[in-house]
Amino acid sequence: MELDAFRSSVDRWLDEHAAALSPDHPGMGTLDQQMAQLAKVKRLAYDAGWMRWGWPERVGGLGGSTLLRAYLGEALTARDLVESGIYSLTEVLAPTMIDYAPPELAAAMVPRLLRGDETWCQGFSEPGTGSNLAALSCRATLTDDEWRITGQKVWTSLAQYADRCVLLTRTGAPESAHRGITAIFVDMASPGITVRPLETMHGGAEFSEVFFDDVAVPVDRTLGEVGRGWSVAMDILPFERSTALWHRGAFLNRRLEQLLAAAAAGALAPAEVGEVFQQLYALRARSRATQHRLAAGQRLGPETSVDKILLATAEQGLFDLVGAGLAQDVLVGDDVSSERWRAELLYSRAATIYGGSAEIQRNIVARRMLDLGADR
Ligand SMILES: Cc1cc2nc3c(=O)[nH]c(=O)nc-3n(C[C@H](O)[C@H](O)[C@H](O)COP(=O)(O)OP(=O)(O)OC[C@H]3O[C@@H](n4cnc5c(N)ncnc54)[C@H](O)[C@@H]3O)c2cc1C
């Protein structure tokens, strides 16, 4: 299907099914409510076919350009039907399964994620390993035909809801760095896994600590080659910084419009509004180019760090403006709208951390795009 036809058909379907798709809760809702809403919207959109466009037929998709799924996420976010961050985890994890899982496994699993029947999480970060991911130590040992996994992950988004995890493990010698890492697709219901949600300052428990105590995983759940998990990670991260950010940009644009409507006359400095508008425009222009490169079949790489820098700048710029323009409501109001602005303002601080911190993104741009040399 062509993009223009897809857009108008999706828009029409969203209009016609507005009542069935709307959240049952006021405002942004709790994380439990957001997850239930996400599952509902994905199921309806999958069963109507929309959620399948832009994905390969071998994993239950209907084919077509990746621009189709970029638009669907944009439309769902712009209409406030899904929270963009949790919606876009599909964009981060499904491409990896398609590229690296054994074909039968990808064919069995990806439709469950697309339809919202399952939630997956991304087990990369560890207590001692965030930016320096190559130092991770959660160990997997091969015995006969299964892995035995022992170790800990942290900041694992949605782990408490997840049915599966794309997990990075150490399978080589401790000093093997990025050469001794293997990616494994783990069932979160496996015996030996303990998930402890972590409360965040914005009031949700979006992520968790996850403990693995001699967890058995069949060897056919290996993603890619043993010892080559670094490539899996390097391919996931650009996805985390591409279509997901297009969706996030749609959310930010909508919130800027709502801020302009909600702020009292004179509460917002025109120069600051103009600056945020420019930041959002730069993000959208950059992310649009990334969507088109992805659609043209190009391999995404370190250049997506530019998208992530622009996203974090725009998100924090917008919510700085929220803090200034709606100060009273944001700081003390207890109505649904104020609570939402407040939670989003607090969450915006995470934009320079998740998906790789702002400093690390700038290091990537400096070293890998501008050839400015390594750390001293
Ligand atoms: C909302 C949220 C969701 C997340 N979800 C997930 C998830 O689902 N799965 C997952 O695996 N992880 C997740 N993370 C973790 C995230 O990827 C890490 O927090 C991030 O990579 C930074 O790692 P760290 O917290 O260990 O900080 P550190 O790596 O300890 O960094 C601390 C500070 O030092 C700076 N720094 C570190 N090294 C350098 C350097 N070489 N040069 C310059 N500055 C440096 C960093 O920029 C940062 O400011 C999430 C984080 C957040 C906030």
Coordinates of C-alpha atoms and ligand atoms in Angstrom, one line a residue:
M1 CA 0.0 0.0 0.0
E2 CA 1.2 3.5 -0.8
L3 CA 1.9 6.0 2.1
D4 CA -0.8 8.5 1.1
A5 CA -3.5 5.8 0.8
F6 CA -2.3 4.3 4.0
R7 CA -2.5 7.6 5.8
S8 CA -6.0 8.4 4.7
S9 CA -7.2 4.9 5.4
V10 CA -5.7 4.8 8.9
D11 CA -7.1 8.3 9.7
R12 CA -10.6 7.2 8.6
W13 CA -10.4 4.0 10.6
L14 CA -9.2 5.9 13.7
D15 CA -12.1 8.3 13.3
E16 CA -14.6 5.5 12.8
H17 CA -13.3 3.5 15.8
A18 CA -12.6 6.5 18.1
A19 CA -14.9 5.2 20.8
A20 CA -13.5 1.6 20.8
L21 CA -9.9 2.9 20.8
S22 CA -10.2 5.6 23.5
P23 CA -8.7 5.0 26.9
D24 CA -11.1 4.0 29.7
H25 CA -9.2 6.3 32.1
P26 CA -8.8 10.1 32.3
G27 CA -5.5 11.8 31.6
M28 CA -2.3 9.8 31.1
G29 CA -3.5 7.1 33.6
T30 CA -1.3 4.8 35.7
L31 CA 1.3 2.6 34.0
D32 CA -1.0 -0.4 34.5
Q33 CA -3.7 1.5 32.6
Q34 CA -1.3 2.6 29.9
M35 CA -0.2 -1.0 29.4
A36 CA -3.8 -2.2 29.2
Q37 CA -4.6 0.6 26.7
L38 CA -1.6 -0.2 24.6
A39 CA -2.6 -3.9 24.4
K40 CA -6.1 -2.9 23.4
V41 CA -5.0 -0.5 20.7
K42 CA -2.4 -2.9 19.3
R43 CA -4.9 -5.7 19.1
L44 CA -7.6 -3.6 17.4
A45 CA -5.0 -2.2 15.0
Y46 CA -3.5 -5.6 14.3
D47 CA -6.8 -7.3 13.7
A48 CA -7.8 -4.5 11.3
G49 CA -4.5 -5.0 9.5
W50 CA -2.9 -1.6 10.2
M51 CA -0.4 -2.9 12.7
R52 CA 0.9 -5.4 10.2
W53 CA 1.8 -3.0 7.4
G54 CA 5.5 -2.2 7.1
W55 CA 6.5 -5.5 8.6
P56 CA 7.7 -8.5 6.5
E57 CA 5.3 -11.2 5.6
R58 CA 7.5 -13.9 7.1
V59 CA 6.7 -12.5 10.6
G60 CA 3.0 -12.0 10.0
G61 CA 3.3 -8.6 8.4
L62 CA 1.6 -7.4 5.2
G63 CA 4.8 -6.0 3.7
G64 CA 5.1 -2.4 2.4
S65 CA 7.4 0.4 3.3
T66 CA 8.6 1.0 6.9
L67 CA 7.1 4.5 6.5
L68 CA 3.7 2.9 7.0
R69 CA 4.4 1.8 10.5
A70 CA 6.2 5.1 11.2
Y71 CA 2.9 6.8 10.3
L72 CA 0.7 4.5 12.3
G73 CA 2.7 5.2 15.5
E74 CA 2.6 8.9 14.7
A75 CA -1.1 8.9 14.3
L76 CA -1.8 6.8 17.4
T77 CA 0.5 9.1 19.5
A78 CA -0.9 12.3 18.0
R79 CA -4.4 11.2 19.0
D80 CA -3.2 10.4 22.5
L81 CA -4.3 6.7 22.1
V82 CA -1.0 5.3 23.2
E83 CA 2.0 6.5 25.3
S84 CA 4.8 6.8 22.7
G85 CA 7.6 5.4 24.8
I86 CA 5.9 2.1 25.6
Y87 CA 4.4 1.8 22.1
S88 CA 7.8 2.2 20.4
L89 CA 9.5 -0.7 22.3
T90 CA 8.1 -2.8 19.4
E91 CA 10.1 -0.7 17.0
V92 CA 13.2 -1.4 19.1
L93 CA 12.9 -5.1 19.6
A94 CA 11.0 -6.6 16.6
P95 CA 13.6 -5.6 14.0
T96 CA 16.2 -7.4 16.0
M97 CA 14.2 -10.6 16.2
I98 CA 13.6 -10.4 12.5
D99 CA 17.3 -10.0 11.7
Y100 CA 18.8 -12.3 14.3
A101 CA 16.4 -15.0 15.6
P102 CA 16.0 -18.4 13.9
P103 CA 13.3 -17.8 11.2
E104 CA 10.8 -20.1 12.9
L105 CA 11.2 -18.3 16.2
A106 CA 10.8 -14.9 14.7
A107 CA 7.7 -16.1 12.8
A108 CA 6.1 -17.4 16.0
M109 CA 7.0 -14.5 18.3
V110 CA 6.9 -11.2 16.3
P111 CA 3.1 -11.4 15.7
R112 CA 2.5 -11.7 19.4
L113 CA 4.4 -8.5 20.0
L114 CA 2.7 -6.7 17.1
R115 CA -0.8 -7.7 18.3
G116 CA -0.1 -6.7 21.9
D117 CA -0.6 -10.2 23.1
E118 CA 2.9 -10.0 24.6
T119 CA 5.3 -7.4 26.1
W120 CA 9.0 -7.7 25.6
C121 CA 11.9 -6.0 27.4
Q122 CA 15.5 -5.1 26.6
G123 CA 18.0 -6.5 29.2
F124 CA 21.2 -4.5 28.5
S125 CA 22.1 -2.3 31.4
E126 CA 23.6 -3.7 34.6
P127 CA 24.4 -2.0 38.0
G128 CA 28.0 -1.5 37.0
T129 CA 27.4 -1.3 33.2
G130 CA 25.4 1.4 31.4
S131 CA 27.4 3.5 29.1
N132 CA 30.3 1.0 29.0
L133 CA 28.0 -1.8 27.9
A134 CA 30.8 -3.9 26.6
A135 CA 31.8 -4.5 30.3
L136 CA 28.6 -6.4 31.1
S137 CA 28.9 -9.4 33.4
C138 CA 25.6 -11.3 33.4
R139 CA 26.9 -14.7 32.6
A140 CA 25.5 -17.4 30.3
T141 CA 27.2 -20.8 30.2
L142 CA 26.4 -23.5 27.6
T143 CA 25.6 -26.9 29.0
D144 CA 24.5 -29.6 26.5
D145 CA 21.6 -27.9 24.7
E146 CA 20.8 -25.1 27.0
W147 CA 22.2 -21.8 28.4
R148 CA 22.4 -21.3 32.2
I149 CA 22.2 -17.6 33.1
T150 CA 23.2 -16.0 36.3
G151 CA 23.5 -12.2 36.9
Q152 CA 21.6 -9.0 37.2
K153 CA 20.1 -6.3 34.9
V154 CA 18.8 -2.9 35.9
W155 CA 16.6 -0.1 34.4
T156 CA 14.9 -2.8 32.3
S157 CA 11.8 -1.0 31.0
L158 CA 8.5 -2.9 31.5
A159 CA 10.3 -6.0 32.8
Q160 CA 7.5 -6.4 35.3
Y161 CA 5.0 -6.8 32.4
A162 CA 7.3 -8.6 30.0
D163 CA 6.7 -12.1 28.7
R164 CA 10.2 -12.2 27.0
C165 CA 13.5 -10.4 27.2
V166 CA 16.2 -9.7 24.6
L167 CA 19.1 -10.3 27.0
L168 CA 22.8 -9.5 26.5
T169 CA 25.0 -12.0 28.4
R170 CA 28.7 -12.6 28.9
T171 CA 29.7 -15.9 27.3
G172 CA 33.4 -15.3 26.8
A173 CA 36.2 -14.6 29.2
P174 CA 35.6 -11.6 31.5
E175 CA 38.2 -9.6 29.7
S176 CA 36.8 -10.5 26.3
A177 CA 34.8 -7.2 26.3
H178 CA 32.6 -6.8 23.2
R179 CA 33.9 -10.0 21.6
G180 CA 32.5 -12.3 24.4
I181 CA 28.8 -11.2 24.4
T182 CA 25.9 -13.3 23.3
A183 CA 22.3 -12.2 22.9
I184 CA 19.6 -14.6 24.1
F185 CA 15.8 -14.4 23.9
V186 CA 14.6 -15.4 27.4
D187 CA 11.1 -16.3 28.6
M188 CA 10.5 -14.1 31.6
A189 CA 8.4 -16.8 33.3
S190 CA 11.4 -19.1 33.5
P191 CA 12.3 -20.4 37.0
G192 CA 15.1 -18.4 38.6
I193 CA 14.0 -14.9 37.3
T194 CA 13.1 -12.3 39.9
V195 CA 11.8 -8.9 38.8
R196 CA 11.7 -5.9 41.3
P197 CA 10.1 -2.8 39.9
L198 CA 11.9 0.5 40.7
E199 CA 9.8 3.6 41.5
T200 CA 10.8 6.7 39.5
M201 CA 10.5 10.3 40.5
H202 CA 7.7 10.9 38.0
G203 CA 5.4 8.5 39.9
G204 CA 5.5 5.3 37.8
A205 CA 7.6 2.2 38.0
E206 CA 8.6 2.0 34.4
F207 CA 11.6 -0.1 34.9
S208 CA 12.9 -2.9 37.1
E209 CA 15.8 -4.7 38.5
V210 CA 15.9 -8.2 37.1
F211 CA 17.8 -11.1 38.8
F212 CA 18.8 -14.3 37.0
D213 CA 19.7 -17.3 39.2
D214 CA 20.8 -20.2 37.1
V215 CA 18.0 -19.7 34.6
A216 CA 17.8 -22.4 31.9
V217 CA 17.2 -21.2 28.3
P218 CA 17.2 -23.6 25.2
V219 CA 20.1 -23.0 23.0
D220 CA 17.8 -22.3 20.0
R221 CA 16.9 -19.0 21.7
T222 CA 20.3 -17.6 20.8
L223 CA 20.0 -14.4 18.7
G224 CA 22.7 -14.4 16.1
E225 CA 26.0 -16.2 16.6
V226 CA 27.5 -17.1 20.0
G227 CA 30.0 -14.4 21.0
R228 CA 28.6 -11.9 18.4
G229 CA 26.0 -10.3 20.6
W230 CA 27.7 -7.0 20.3
S231 CA 26.5 -6.8 16.7
V232 CA 23.0 -7.4 17.9
A233 CA 23.3 -4.6 20.4
M234 CA 24.8 -2.2 17.8
D235 CA 21.9 -3.0 15.5
I236 CA 19.2 -2.5 18.2
L237 CA 20.5 0.9 19.4
P238 CA 20.0 2.6 16.1
F239 CA 16.4 1.3 16.0
E240 CA 15.9 2.8 19.5
R241 CA 17.0 6.1 17.9
S242 CA 15.0 6.1 14.7
T243 CA 11.3 5.3 14.3
A244 CA 10.8 5.4 18.1
L245 CA 12.0 9.0 18.1
W246 CA 9.6 9.8 15.2
H247 CA 6.8 8.7 17.4
R248 CA 8.2 10.6 20.3
G249 CA 8.4 13.8 18.2
A250 CA 4.7 13.4 17.4
F251 CA 4.0 13.4 21.1
L252 CA 6.1 16.5 21.7
N253 CA 4.4 18.4 18.9
R254 CA 1.0 17.6 20.3
R255 CA 2.1 18.7 23.8
L256 CA 3.5 22.0 22.5
E257 CA 0.2 22.8 20.8
Q258 CA -1.6 21.9 24.1
L259 CA 0.8 24.1 26.1
L260 CA 0.2 27.0 23.8
A261 CA -3.6 26.5 24.3
A262 CA -3.3 26.1 28.1
A263 CA -0.8 28.9 29.0
A264 CA -2.3 32.2 30.2
A265 CA -1.7 35.2 27.8
G266 CA 1.8 36.5 28.3
A267 CA 3.0 33.5 30.4
L268 CA 5.3 32.2 27.7
A269 CA 8.2 34.3 26.3
P270 CA 7.8 34.3 22.5
A271 CA 11.6 33.8 22.0
E272 CA 11.6 30.7 24.1
V273 CA 8.5 29.3 22.3
G274 CA 10.3 30.0 19.1
E275 CA 13.4 28.2 20.2
V276 CA 11.4 25.1 21.2
F277 CA 9.5 25.2 17.9
Q278 CA 12.8 25.2 16.1
Q279 CA 14.1 22.3 18.2
L280 CA 11.1 20.3 17.4
Y281 CA 11.3 21.2 13.8
A282 CA 14.9 20.1 13.6
L283 CA 14.1 16.8 15.3
R284 CA 11.2 16.2 12.9
A285 CA 13.3 17.1 9.8
R286 CA 16.2 14.9 10.9
S287 CA 14.0 12.0 12.0
R288 CA 12.1 12.2 8.7
A289 CA 15.3 11.8 6.8
T290 CA 16.2 8.8 9.0
Q291 CA 12.7 7.2 8.2
H292 CA 13.4 7.6 4.5
R293 CA 16.8 6.0 4.8
L294 CA 15.3 3.1 6.7
A295 CA 12.6 2.8 4.1
A296 CA 15.2 2.7 1.3
G297 CA 16.8 -0.3 3.0
Q298 CA 19.9 1.5 4.3
R299 CA 21.5 0.1 7.4
L300 CA 21.2 2.6 10.4
G301 CA 24.2 3.2 12.4
P302 CA 26.0 5.8 14.6
E303 CA 24.4 8.7 12.7
T304 CA 21.2 8.0 14.6
S305 CA 22.9 9.5 17.7
V306 CA 22.2 12.9 16.1
D307 CA 18.5 12.1 16.2
K308 CA 18.8 11.1 19.9
I309 CA 20.6 14.4 20.7
L310 CA 17.9 16.4 18.9
L311 CA 15.2 14.5 20.7
A312 CA 16.6 15.0 24.2
T313 CA 17.2 18.7 23.4
A314 CA 13.7 19.2 22.2
E315 CA 12.0 17.2 24.9
Q316 CA 13.8 19.0 27.7
G317 CA 13.4 22.4 26.0
L318 CA 9.6 21.8 25.7
F319 CA 9.2 20.8 29.3
D320 CA 11.4 23.7 30.6
L321 CA 8.8 25.8 28.8
V322 CA 6.0 23.9 30.5
G323 CA 7.7 24.6 33.9
A324 CA 7.9 28.3 33.1
G325 CA 4.5 28.8 31.4
L326 CA 2.3 26.6 33.6
A327 CA 4.4 27.0 36.7
Q328 CA 1.6 27.0 39.2
D329 CA -0.5 24.2 37.7
V330 CA 2.6 22.1 37.1
L331 CA 3.9 22.5 40.6
V332 CA 0.9 22.4 42.8
G333 CA -2.2 21.4 40.8
D334 CA -3.9 18.1 41.7
D335 CA -6.3 17.8 38.7
V336 CA -5.6 15.2 36.0
S337 CA -4.2 17.7 33.6
S338 CA -1.7 19.2 36.1
E339 CA -0.6 15.8 37.3
R340 CA 0.1 14.8 33.7
W341 CA 2.2 17.9 32.9
R342 CA 4.1 17.4 36.1
A343 CA 4.8 13.7 35.4
E344 CA 5.9 14.5 31.9
L345 CA 8.1 17.4 33.0
L346 CA 9.9 15.1 35.5
Y347 CA 10.1 12.3 32.9
S348 CA 11.7 14.6 30.4
R349 CA 14.8 14.6 32.5
A350 CA 15.3 11.0 31.5
A351 CA 15.6 11.9 27.8
T352 CA 19.3 12.6 28.2
I353 CA 19.8 9.2 29.8
Y354 CA 17.6 6.5 28.2
G355 CA 18.7 4.9 24.9
G356 CA 22.3 6.1 25.6
S357 CA 23.2 9.3 27.6
A358 CA 23.6 12.7 25.9
E359 CA 27.4 12.6 26.6
I360 CA 27.7 9.2 25.0
Q361 CA 25.8 10.3 21.9
R362 CA 28.1 13.2 21.5
N363 CA 31.1 10.9 21.9
I364 CA 29.7 8.7 19.1
V365 CA 29.2 11.7 16.8
A366 CA 32.7 13.0 17.6
R367 CA 34.5 9.7 17.1
R368 CA 32.5 7.8 14.6
M369 CA 31.1 10.6 12.4
L370 CA 33.6 13.4 12.8
D371 CA 36.7 11.3 13.3
L372 CA 37.8 13.3 16.3
G373 CA 39.7 10.5 18.0
A374 CA 39.2 8.3 21.1
D375 CA 39.0 9.1 24.8
R376 CA 42.4 10.0 26.3
Ligands
LIG1 C1 13.7 5.8 31.5 C2 14.8 4.9 31.3 C3 14.6 3.7 30.6 C4 15.6 2.8 30.4 N1 15.3 1.5 29.9 C5 16.3 0.6 29.7 C6 16.0 -0.7 29.2 O1 14.8 -1.0 28.9 N2 17.0 -1.6 29.1 C7 18.3 -1.3 29.4 O2 19.1 -2.1 29.3 N3 18.6 0.0 29.9 C8 17.6 0.9 30.1 N4 17.9 2.1 30.6 C9 19.3 2.4 31.1 C10 20.1 3.4 30.2 O3 20.4 2.8 29.0 C11 21.3 3.8 31.0 O4 20.9 4.5 32.1 C12 22.2 4.6 30.2 O5 22.9 3.9 29.2 C13 23.4 5.2 31.1 O6 24.0 4.2 31.8 P1 24.2 4.4 33.4 O7 22.8 4.7 34.0 O8 24.9 3.2 33.9 O9 25.1 5.6 33.6 P2 26.7 5.7 33.5 O10 27.1 5.0 32.3 O11 27.2 5.3 34.9 O12 26.9 7.3 33.3 C14 26.8 8.2 34.3 C15 27.1 9.6 33.7 O13 28.5 9.6 33.2 C16 28.5 9.9 31.9 N5 29.5 9.2 31.2 C17 29.7 7.8 31.2 N6 30.7 7.4 30.4 C18 31.2 8.6 29.8 C19 32.2 8.8 28.9 N7 32.9 7.9 28.4 N8 32.3 10.1 28.4 C20 31.5 11.1 28.9 N9 30.6 10.9 29.8 C21 30.4 9.7 30.3 C22 27.1 9.6 31.3 O14 26.8 10.4 30.2 C23 26.2 9.9 32.5 O15 26.0 11.3 32.6 C24 16.9 3.1 30.8 C25 17.2 4.3 31.4 C26 16.2 5.2 31.7 C27 16.5 6.5 32.3

